[in-house]
Amino acid sequence: MLVDLDYFFAQAEEVRNPSIRDKPVVVCVYSGRTADSGAVSTANYLARKYGVKSGMPIFMAKSKLESVDSIFLPVDHEYYDAVSDRIMVLLRRYTDVFEQVGIDEAYLDVSHRVDEDFAKGELLAQQIKREITRTEHLTCSVGIGPNKLVAKIAADIRKPDGLTVVKPEQMREFLAPLPIGSLLGVGKKTEKRMLSLGIRTVGDLSRFDVQTLSSVFGKNGAAYFHNASMGIDEEPVKEAGETESISRIATLKENTRDLQVVVDKAYALCADVHSDVLKRGLVFRSVTVLAVMADMSVRNKSLSLGGGTSDIGVFKSTVKDLLSKLLKESDQPIRRVGVKIAQLSKTEVAQERLTKFLETP
Ligand code: DCP
Ligand code: CA
């Protein structure tokens, strides 16, 4: 499921000042050189009807809205960040796997939550939309599909306040008529080249000769476009920073099977890793210990913690348990010991910030 807030900065402005709602609203990044120099960040859908778009010079937006009673506002990132943080916390509660992509968009892998049932997925999306409207007075557009690629296109196809579900068996039929530019990864340049090859729709692309495609976009590009045109996408929804980990390893004074000696060394490494965690404001969800045994074989053991933590006590006691298990599984003495934390995120920090925000009158 992809959840994307509608005309986010402009809608956030409407929320704090509902009297501007029925006028074109344009949110701008003023560069300060002259009164009107700078670019449009985003605009509400009314302003878009007059041709105003993200990235357009402010003077151009002004000329498009010359004879219209319209509202031009400067960006207020602090305010949008706070709204975004609250909504991301809210969304996270609806899923086991969450991936924020940008300030107003997130993928939710809800497969498990809805027993792989698309009808249940649709109900869940309606519930999410209702809660965002109730708590933040904002609308969003949601796309549900068998993978991220299709969910994203589905979310984009009906805006604002859209909800589009594409089941696996509807995927081909859904994608085929779409203009080629709606495919993720097809920007203006690629679109031009595709059009010159006679590829106007995603369906055209799916039928296009892969060899010819390769000669134009390279092997990898051709493979991506060919798969994408058929809705094939294996990219998992992943927590930001999930691939990242922090680890330390050290050699013991002498090879040993004495748990306490190994643990003491490991605790020093834990303290080192933990200071990184604090400095970077992270939480971790998994702990791994690693040992190079006297015969140079490498063993490791991991534990997934229930939720994210930055607690050194939890870290150390997990390391001790894991090392004790690791020793029992081998009769070799340990030569080197290492600790690693992974599944890092900043979420709980954002949550703390949120709590502070809500508590500050
Ligand atoms: N943004 C920006 N400059 C751009 C594009 C976007 O400053 N060139 C900012 C303003 C947007 C926010 O990022 O509100 C989110 O971008 P989106 O592309 O999701 O656009 P919107 O949310 O504004 O509109 P939509 O309803 O099409 O999602
Ligand atoms: Ca958006």
Short mmCIF file of C-alpha atoms and ligand atoms in Angstrom, two decimals:
data_model
loop_
_atom_site.label_atom_id
_atom_site.label_comp_id
_atom_site.label_asym_id
_atom_site.label_seq_id
_atom_site.Cartn_x
_atom_site.Cartn_y
_atom_site.Cartn_z
CA MET A 1 0.00 0.00 0.00
CA LEU A 2 1.29 3.46 -0.87
CA VAL A 3 -0.12 6.40 1.08
CA ASP A 4 0.56 9.83 -0.41
CA LEU A 5 -0.78 13.03 1.13
CA ASP A 6 -2.54 15.29 -1.36
CA TYR A 7 -0.93 18.65 -2.32
CA PHE A 8 0.79 18.36 1.01
CA PHE A 9 2.34 21.76 1.83
CA ALA A 10 -0.65 23.63 0.40
CA GLN A 11 -3.16 21.39 2.15
CA ALA A 12 -1.29 21.82 5.44
CA GLU A 13 -1.64 25.59 4.92
CA GLU A 14 -5.38 25.18 4.35
CA VAL A 15 -5.66 23.20 7.58
CA ARG A 16 -4.29 25.98 9.72
CA ASN A 17 -6.20 28.63 7.84
CA PRO A 18 -9.43 27.12 6.46
CA SER A 19 -10.57 30.47 5.08
CA ILE A 20 -8.15 30.06 2.12
CA ARG A 21 -9.62 26.68 1.15
CA ASP A 22 -11.79 27.89 -1.73
CA LYS A 23 -9.03 29.97 -3.33
CA PRO A 24 -6.00 28.92 -5.36
CA VAL A 25 -3.17 28.40 -2.84
CA VAL A 26 0.45 28.47 -3.99
CA VAL A 27 3.29 27.62 -1.59
CA CYS A 28 6.57 29.18 -2.67
CA VAL A 29 10.29 29.04 -1.99
CA TYR A 30 11.23 32.72 -2.23
CA SER A 31 14.88 33.15 -3.11
CA GLY A 32 14.83 36.74 -1.85
CA ARG A 33 16.58 38.32 -4.81
CA THR A 34 13.49 40.19 -5.94
CA ALA A 35 10.04 40.12 -4.40
CA ASP A 36 8.87 37.41 -6.79
CA SER A 37 11.99 35.41 -7.52
CA GLY A 38 11.95 31.79 -6.54
CA ALA A 39 9.94 28.68 -7.39
CA VAL A 40 6.60 27.10 -6.61
CA SER A 41 6.91 24.31 -4.08
CA THR A 42 3.37 23.05 -4.56
CA ALA A 43 -0.15 24.33 -5.14
CA ASN A 44 -3.65 23.23 -4.27
CA TYR A 45 -5.80 21.60 -6.94
CA LEU A 46 -7.69 24.83 -7.63
CA ALA A 47 -4.40 26.58 -8.49
CA ARG A 48 -3.38 23.58 -10.60
CA LYS A 49 -6.54 24.12 -12.70
CA TYR A 50 -4.99 27.43 -13.77
CA GLY A 51 -1.79 25.62 -14.78
CA VAL A 52 0.29 26.23 -11.66
CA LYS A 53 2.80 23.41 -11.02
CA SER A 54 5.59 22.45 -8.61
CA GLY A 55 8.93 23.87 -9.72
CA MET A 56 7.42 26.68 -11.80
CA PRO A 57 8.91 30.19 -11.32
CA ILE A 58 6.77 32.27 -8.96
CA PHE A 59 6.31 35.08 -11.49
CA MET A 60 4.85 32.55 -13.93
CA ALA A 61 2.38 31.25 -11.33
CA LYS A 62 1.42 34.85 -10.57
CA SER A 63 0.76 35.59 -14.20
CA LYS A 64 -1.42 32.48 -14.51
CA LEU A 65 -3.46 33.65 -11.53
CA GLU A 66 -3.36 37.35 -12.43
CA SER A 67 -7.08 38.00 -12.45
CA VAL A 68 -7.92 35.49 -9.70
CA ASP A 69 -8.20 36.04 -5.95
CA SER A 70 -5.37 33.71 -4.89
CA ILE A 71 -3.05 33.08 -1.95
CA PHE A 72 0.75 32.96 -2.17
CA LEU A 73 2.58 31.72 0.94
CA PRO A 74 6.22 31.01 1.83
CA VAL A 75 7.20 27.43 2.80
CA ASP A 76 7.15 26.63 6.51
CA HIS A 77 9.18 23.45 6.78
CA GLU A 78 9.06 23.24 10.55
CA TYR A 79 5.29 23.09 10.48
CA TYR A 80 5.14 20.53 7.61
CA ASP A 81 7.76 18.35 9.34
CA ALA A 82 5.69 18.26 12.52
CA VAL A 83 2.52 17.30 10.63
CA SER A 84 4.45 14.69 8.64
CA ASP A 85 6.02 13.18 11.79
CA ARG A 86 2.60 12.76 13.39
CA ILE A 87 1.12 11.13 10.30
CA MET A 88 4.07 8.74 9.91
CA VAL A 89 3.63 7.64 13.53
CA LEU A 90 -0.06 7.08 12.83
CA LEU A 91 0.63 5.08 9.63
CA ARG A 92 3.23 2.92 11.31
CA ARG A 93 0.57 1.54 13.63
CA TYR A 94 -1.26 0.00 10.66
CA THR A 95 1.59 -2.15 9.42
CA ASP A 96 4.41 -4.47 10.33
CA VAL A 97 6.77 -3.20 7.66
CA PHE A 98 6.94 0.51 6.97
CA GLU A 99 9.00 2.56 4.56
CA GLN A 100 8.77 6.32 4.48
CA VAL A 101 9.74 7.77 1.12
CA GLY A 102 9.84 11.53 1.30
CA ILE A 103 7.98 13.87 3.58
CA ASP A 104 4.44 12.90 2.58
CA GLU A 105 4.63 9.34 1.28
CA ALA A 106 5.06 5.89 2.76
CA TYR A 107 4.81 2.27 1.69
CA LEU A 108 3.05 -0.11 4.06
CA ASP A 109 3.47 -3.84 3.54
CA VAL A 110 0.13 -4.92 4.95
CA SER A 111 0.04 -8.38 3.32
CA HIS A 112 0.24 -10.10 6.67
CA ARG A 113 -2.15 -7.70 8.40
CA VAL A 114 -4.91 -8.35 5.83
CA ASP A 115 -4.18 -12.05 5.20
CA GLU A 116 -3.21 -11.21 1.61
CA ASP A 117 -6.84 -10.26 1.01
CA PHE A 118 -7.25 -7.19 -1.21
CA ALA A 119 -10.81 -6.51 0.01
CA LYS A 120 -9.51 -6.34 3.58
CA GLY A 121 -6.70 -4.13 2.31
CA GLU A 122 -9.25 -1.72 0.90
CA LEU A 123 -11.08 -1.58 4.24
CA LEU A 124 -7.80 -0.92 6.01
CA ALA A 125 -7.03 1.92 3.58
CA GLN A 126 -10.45 3.47 4.24
CA GLN A 127 -9.77 3.26 7.96
CA ILE A 128 -6.39 4.95 7.51
CA LYS A 129 -7.91 7.71 5.38
CA ARG A 130 -10.61 8.31 7.99
CA GLU A 131 -8.09 8.53 10.80
CA ILE A 132 -5.87 11.00 8.93
CA THR A 133 -8.92 13.15 8.20
CA ARG A 134 -10.18 12.92 11.77
CA THR A 135 -6.87 13.73 13.45
CA GLU A 136 -5.14 16.01 10.93
CA HIS A 137 -8.00 17.15 8.64
CA LEU A 138 -5.96 16.08 5.64
CA THR A 139 -6.81 13.94 2.63
CA CYS A 140 -4.47 11.45 1.01
CA SER A 141 -4.46 9.14 -1.96
CA VAL A 142 -3.85 5.45 -1.51
CA GLY A 143 -2.82 2.78 -3.97
CA ILE A 144 -2.92 -0.93 -3.21
CA GLY A 145 -1.22 -3.50 -5.38
CA PRO A 146 0.74 -6.75 -5.35
CA ASN A 147 4.00 -4.77 -5.13
CA LYS A 148 5.46 -1.29 -4.67
CA LEU A 149 5.55 -0.44 -8.37
CA VAL A 150 1.85 -1.08 -8.89
CA ALA A 151 0.83 0.49 -5.56
CA LYS A 152 2.64 3.69 -6.49
CA ILE A 153 0.99 3.96 -9.91
CA ALA A 154 -2.38 3.11 -8.36
CA ALA A 155 -1.98 5.93 -5.81
CA ASP A 156 -1.08 8.43 -8.54
CA ILE A 157 -3.95 7.58 -10.83
CA ARG A 158 -6.75 9.08 -8.77
CA LYS A 159 -5.99 12.22 -6.79
CA PRO A 160 -6.90 13.90 -4.57
CA ASP A 161 -8.62 11.70 -1.98
CA GLY A 162 -8.26 8.59 -4.16
CA LEU A 163 -8.25 4.92 -3.30
CA THR A 164 -7.32 2.49 -6.05
CA VAL A 165 -6.94 -1.25 -5.61
CA VAL A 166 -5.22 -3.35 -8.26
CA LYS A 167 -5.40 -7.09 -7.69
CA PRO A 168 -2.77 -9.33 -9.30
CA GLU A 169 -5.24 -10.56 -11.91
CA GLN A 170 -6.13 -6.95 -12.85
CA MET A 171 -2.53 -5.78 -13.08
CA ARG A 172 -1.90 -6.22 -16.82
CA GLU A 173 -5.24 -4.73 -17.77
CA PHE A 174 -4.64 -1.82 -15.39
CA LEU A 175 -1.15 -1.03 -16.66
CA ALA A 176 -1.58 -1.58 -20.41
CA PRO A 177 -3.47 1.63 -21.33
CA LEU A 178 -1.39 3.97 -19.12
CA PRO A 179 0.80 6.53 -20.87
CA ILE A 180 4.42 5.45 -20.78
CA GLY A 181 5.39 8.46 -18.63
CA SER A 182 3.40 7.15 -15.68
CA LEU A 183 5.86 4.28 -15.19
CA LEU A 184 8.32 4.83 -12.35
CA GLY A 185 11.74 5.58 -13.85
CA VAL A 186 10.40 7.03 -17.08
CA GLY A 187 11.27 10.72 -16.87
CA LYS A 188 10.91 13.32 -19.60
CA LYS A 189 14.04 12.21 -21.52
CA THR A 190 13.22 8.51 -21.41
CA GLU A 191 9.64 9.27 -22.35
CA LYS A 192 10.82 11.07 -25.50
CA ARG A 193 13.04 8.15 -26.51
CA MET A 194 10.22 5.68 -25.88
CA LEU A 195 7.82 7.75 -27.98
CA SER A 196 10.35 7.87 -30.80
CA LEU A 197 10.39 4.06 -30.71
CA GLY A 198 6.61 4.09 -31.05
CA ILE A 199 6.04 3.15 -27.41
CA ARG A 200 3.11 5.25 -26.19
CA THR A 201 1.62 3.07 -23.47
CA VAL A 202 2.85 0.64 -20.86
CA GLY A 203 1.15 -2.08 -22.93
CA ASP A 204 3.23 -1.07 -25.98
CA LEU A 205 6.34 -1.38 -23.84
CA SER A 206 5.41 -4.86 -22.61
CA ARG A 207 5.13 -6.06 -26.22
CA PHE A 208 8.27 -4.30 -27.41
CA ASP A 209 11.27 -6.35 -28.50
CA VAL A 210 13.67 -6.64 -25.56
CA GLN A 211 16.77 -6.78 -27.80
CA THR A 212 15.93 -3.44 -29.37
CA LEU A 213 15.14 -2.06 -25.94
CA SER A 214 18.59 -3.24 -24.77
CA SER A 215 20.36 -1.44 -27.59
CA VAL A 216 18.71 1.82 -26.51
CA PHE A 217 18.62 1.59 -22.70
CA GLY A 218 21.34 -0.98 -21.96
CA LYS A 219 20.76 -4.46 -20.61
CA ASN A 220 19.78 -3.42 -17.09
CA GLY A 221 17.54 -0.61 -18.25
CA ALA A 222 15.79 -2.88 -20.74
CA ALA A 223 15.27 -5.59 -18.12
CA TYR A 224 13.83 -3.05 -15.69
CA PHE A 225 11.47 -1.48 -18.24
CA HIS A 226 10.35 -4.84 -19.59
CA ASN A 227 9.54 -6.18 -16.12
CA ALA A 228 7.98 -2.92 -14.97
CA SER A 229 5.68 -2.84 -18.00
CA MET A 230 4.28 -6.17 -16.85
CA GLY A 231 3.98 -5.04 -13.25
CA ILE A 232 6.88 -7.21 -12.08
CA ASP A 233 8.66 -5.70 -9.09
CA GLU A 234 10.38 -7.65 -6.35
CA GLU A 235 11.57 -4.70 -4.26
CA PRO A 236 10.55 -5.36 -0.65
CA VAL A 237 9.07 -2.65 1.54
CA LYS A 238 11.92 -1.97 3.92
CA GLU A 239 12.46 0.16 6.97
CA ALA A 240 14.70 3.13 6.25
CA GLY A 241 18.21 2.17 7.30
CA GLU A 242 17.31 -1.50 7.55
CA THR A 243 20.30 -2.42 5.46
CA GLU A 244 22.52 -0.45 7.77
CA SER A 245 24.19 -1.85 10.84
CA ILE A 246 26.83 -0.84 13.37
CA SER A 247 29.41 -3.39 14.46
CA ARG A 248 32.73 -3.79 16.27
CA ILE A 249 35.08 -6.72 16.56
CA ALA A 250 38.16 -7.33 18.73
CA THR A 251 40.74 -10.03 19.38
CA LEU A 252 40.90 -11.56 22.85
CA LYS A 253 44.22 -11.57 24.75
CA GLU A 254 44.20 -15.34 24.45
CA ASN A 255 41.81 -17.93 23.08
CA THR A 256 39.27 -18.82 25.73
CA ARG A 257 36.00 -20.58 26.53
CA ASP A 258 35.53 -18.55 29.70
CA LEU A 259 32.16 -16.82 29.18
CA GLN A 260 32.98 -13.99 31.58
CA VAL A 261 36.20 -13.11 29.77
CA VAL A 262 34.46 -13.09 26.39
CA VAL A 263 31.52 -11.11 27.77
CA ASP A 264 33.80 -8.47 29.33
CA LYS A 265 35.47 -7.89 25.98
CA ALA A 266 32.08 -7.84 24.22
CA TYR A 267 30.70 -5.30 26.73
CA ALA A 268 33.50 -2.89 25.85
CA LEU A 269 32.49 -3.22 22.20
CA CYS A 270 28.82 -2.71 23.18
CA ALA A 271 29.70 0.56 24.91
CA ASP A 272 31.49 1.73 21.79
CA VAL A 273 28.60 0.82 19.48
CA HIS A 274 26.12 2.32 21.92
CA SER A 275 27.84 5.70 21.94
CA ASP A 276 27.35 5.76 18.14
CA VAL A 277 23.68 4.92 18.65
CA LEU A 278 23.18 7.81 21.04
CA LYS A 279 25.15 10.27 18.94
CA ARG A 280 23.06 9.47 15.89
CA GLY A 281 19.74 9.29 17.75
CA LEU A 282 19.01 5.74 16.60
CA VAL A 283 17.14 2.73 17.90
CA PHE A 284 17.94 -0.85 16.94
CA ARG A 285 15.74 -3.88 16.53
CA SER A 286 18.25 -6.69 16.27
CA VAL A 287 21.43 -7.77 18.03
CA THR A 288 24.05 -10.15 16.67
CA VAL A 289 27.15 -11.63 18.27
CA LEU A 290 29.94 -13.02 16.18
CA ALA A 291 32.90 -15.16 17.12
CA VAL A 292 35.97 -16.28 15.26
CA MET A 293 36.85 -19.61 16.85
CA ALA A 294 40.37 -20.93 17.46
CA ASP A 295 40.13 -23.03 14.29
CA MET A 296 39.26 -19.81 12.40
CA SER A 297 35.68 -20.89 11.75
CA VAL A 298 33.16 -18.07 12.16
CA ARG A 299 29.94 -18.41 14.13
CA ASN A 300 27.19 -15.93 14.80
CA LYS A 301 23.89 -15.71 16.64
CA SER A 302 21.17 -13.07 16.35
CA LEU A 303 18.07 -12.02 18.16
CA SER A 304 15.27 -9.79 16.89
CA LEU A 305 14.01 -7.61 19.70
CA GLY A 306 10.28 -7.01 19.98
CA GLY A 307 10.58 -3.30 19.16
CA GLY A 308 13.22 -0.67 18.67
CA THR A 309 15.41 0.21 21.63
CA SER A 310 18.51 2.23 22.45
CA ASP A 311 18.91 0.69 25.91
CA ILE A 312 22.49 -0.40 26.70
CA GLY A 313 21.15 -2.81 29.36
CA VAL A 314 19.02 -4.66 26.83
CA PHE A 315 21.94 -4.66 24.40
CA LYS A 316 24.40 -6.12 26.94
CA SER A 317 22.09 -8.77 28.36
CA THR A 318 21.17 -9.91 24.83
CA VAL A 319 24.85 -10.11 23.92
CA LYS A 320 25.57 -12.17 27.05
CA ASP A 321 22.72 -14.63 26.33
CA LEU A 322 23.76 -15.02 22.72
CA LEU A 323 27.42 -15.58 23.59
CA SER A 324 26.50 -18.18 26.15
CA LYS A 325 24.40 -20.04 23.54
CA LEU A 326 27.14 -19.68 20.96
CA LEU A 327 29.71 -21.25 23.29
CA LYS A 328 27.41 -24.18 24.00
CA GLU A 329 27.11 -24.89 20.28
CA SER A 330 30.82 -25.40 19.78
CA ASP A 331 33.70 -26.94 21.70
CA GLN A 332 36.25 -24.55 20.21
CA PRO A 333 37.75 -21.69 22.23
CA ILE A 334 36.97 -18.17 20.99
CA ARG A 335 39.71 -16.10 19.36
CA ARG A 336 37.88 -12.94 18.31
CA VAL A 337 34.50 -11.58 19.41
CA GLY A 338 32.19 -9.07 17.71
CA VAL A 339 28.84 -7.40 18.30
CA LYS A 340 26.47 -5.91 15.77
CA ILE A 341 23.16 -4.08 15.88
CA ALA A 342 20.89 -3.74 12.87
CA GLN A 343 17.43 -2.65 11.73
CA LEU A 344 18.29 0.86 12.78
CA SER A 345 15.80 3.67 12.64
CA LYS A 346 15.12 7.12 13.99
CA THR A 347 11.45 6.48 14.52
CA GLU A 348 11.25 6.54 18.27
CA VAL A 349 13.24 9.75 18.27
CA ALA A 350 10.65 11.26 15.95
CA GLN A 351 8.04 9.97 18.35
CA GLU A 352 9.77 11.66 21.28
CA ARG A 353 9.91 14.89 19.32
CA LEU A 354 6.21 14.47 18.66
CA THR A 355 5.41 13.97 22.33
CA LYS A 356 7.35 17.10 23.17
CA PHE A 357 5.58 18.96 20.38
CA LEU A 358 2.17 17.92 21.70
CA GLU A 359 3.06 18.74 25.27
CA THR A 360 4.40 22.20 24.51
CA PRO A 361 1.50 24.61 24.89
N1 DCP B 1 7.77 19.60 -3.24
C1 DCP B 1 8.59 20.69 -3.52
N2 DCP B 1 9.09 20.88 -4.79
C2 DCP B 1 8.78 20.02 -5.79
C3 DCP B 1 7.95 18.90 -5.52
C4 DCP B 1 7.46 18.73 -4.22
O1 DCP B 1 8.88 21.48 -2.62
N3 DCP B 1 9.27 20.20 -7.03
C5 DCP B 1 7.23 19.47 -1.86
C6 DCP B 1 5.87 20.13 -1.76
C7 DCP B 1 4.88 19.01 -1.79
C8 DCP B 1 5.65 17.88 -1.16
O2 DCP B 1 7.02 18.09 -1.52
O3 DCP B 1 3.69 19.32 -1.08
C9 DCP B 1 5.20 16.51 -1.62
O4 DCP B 1 5.42 16.35 -3.00
P1 DCP B 1 4.43 15.58 -3.94
O5 DCP B 1 5.16 15.31 -5.21
O6 DCP B 1 3.81 14.42 -3.24
O7 DCP B 1 3.32 16.66 -4.31
P2 DCP B 1 2.06 17.17 -3.53
O8 DCP B 1 1.83 16.43 -2.26
O9 DCP B 1 2.17 18.65 -3.38
O10 DCP B 1 0.91 16.90 -4.56
P3 DCP B 1 0.12 15.56 -4.92
O11 DCP B 1 -1.28 15.78 -4.49
O12 DCP B 1 0.25 15.46 -6.41
O13 DCP B 1 0.79 14.42 -4.20
CA CA B 2 1.81 14.14 -2.18
#
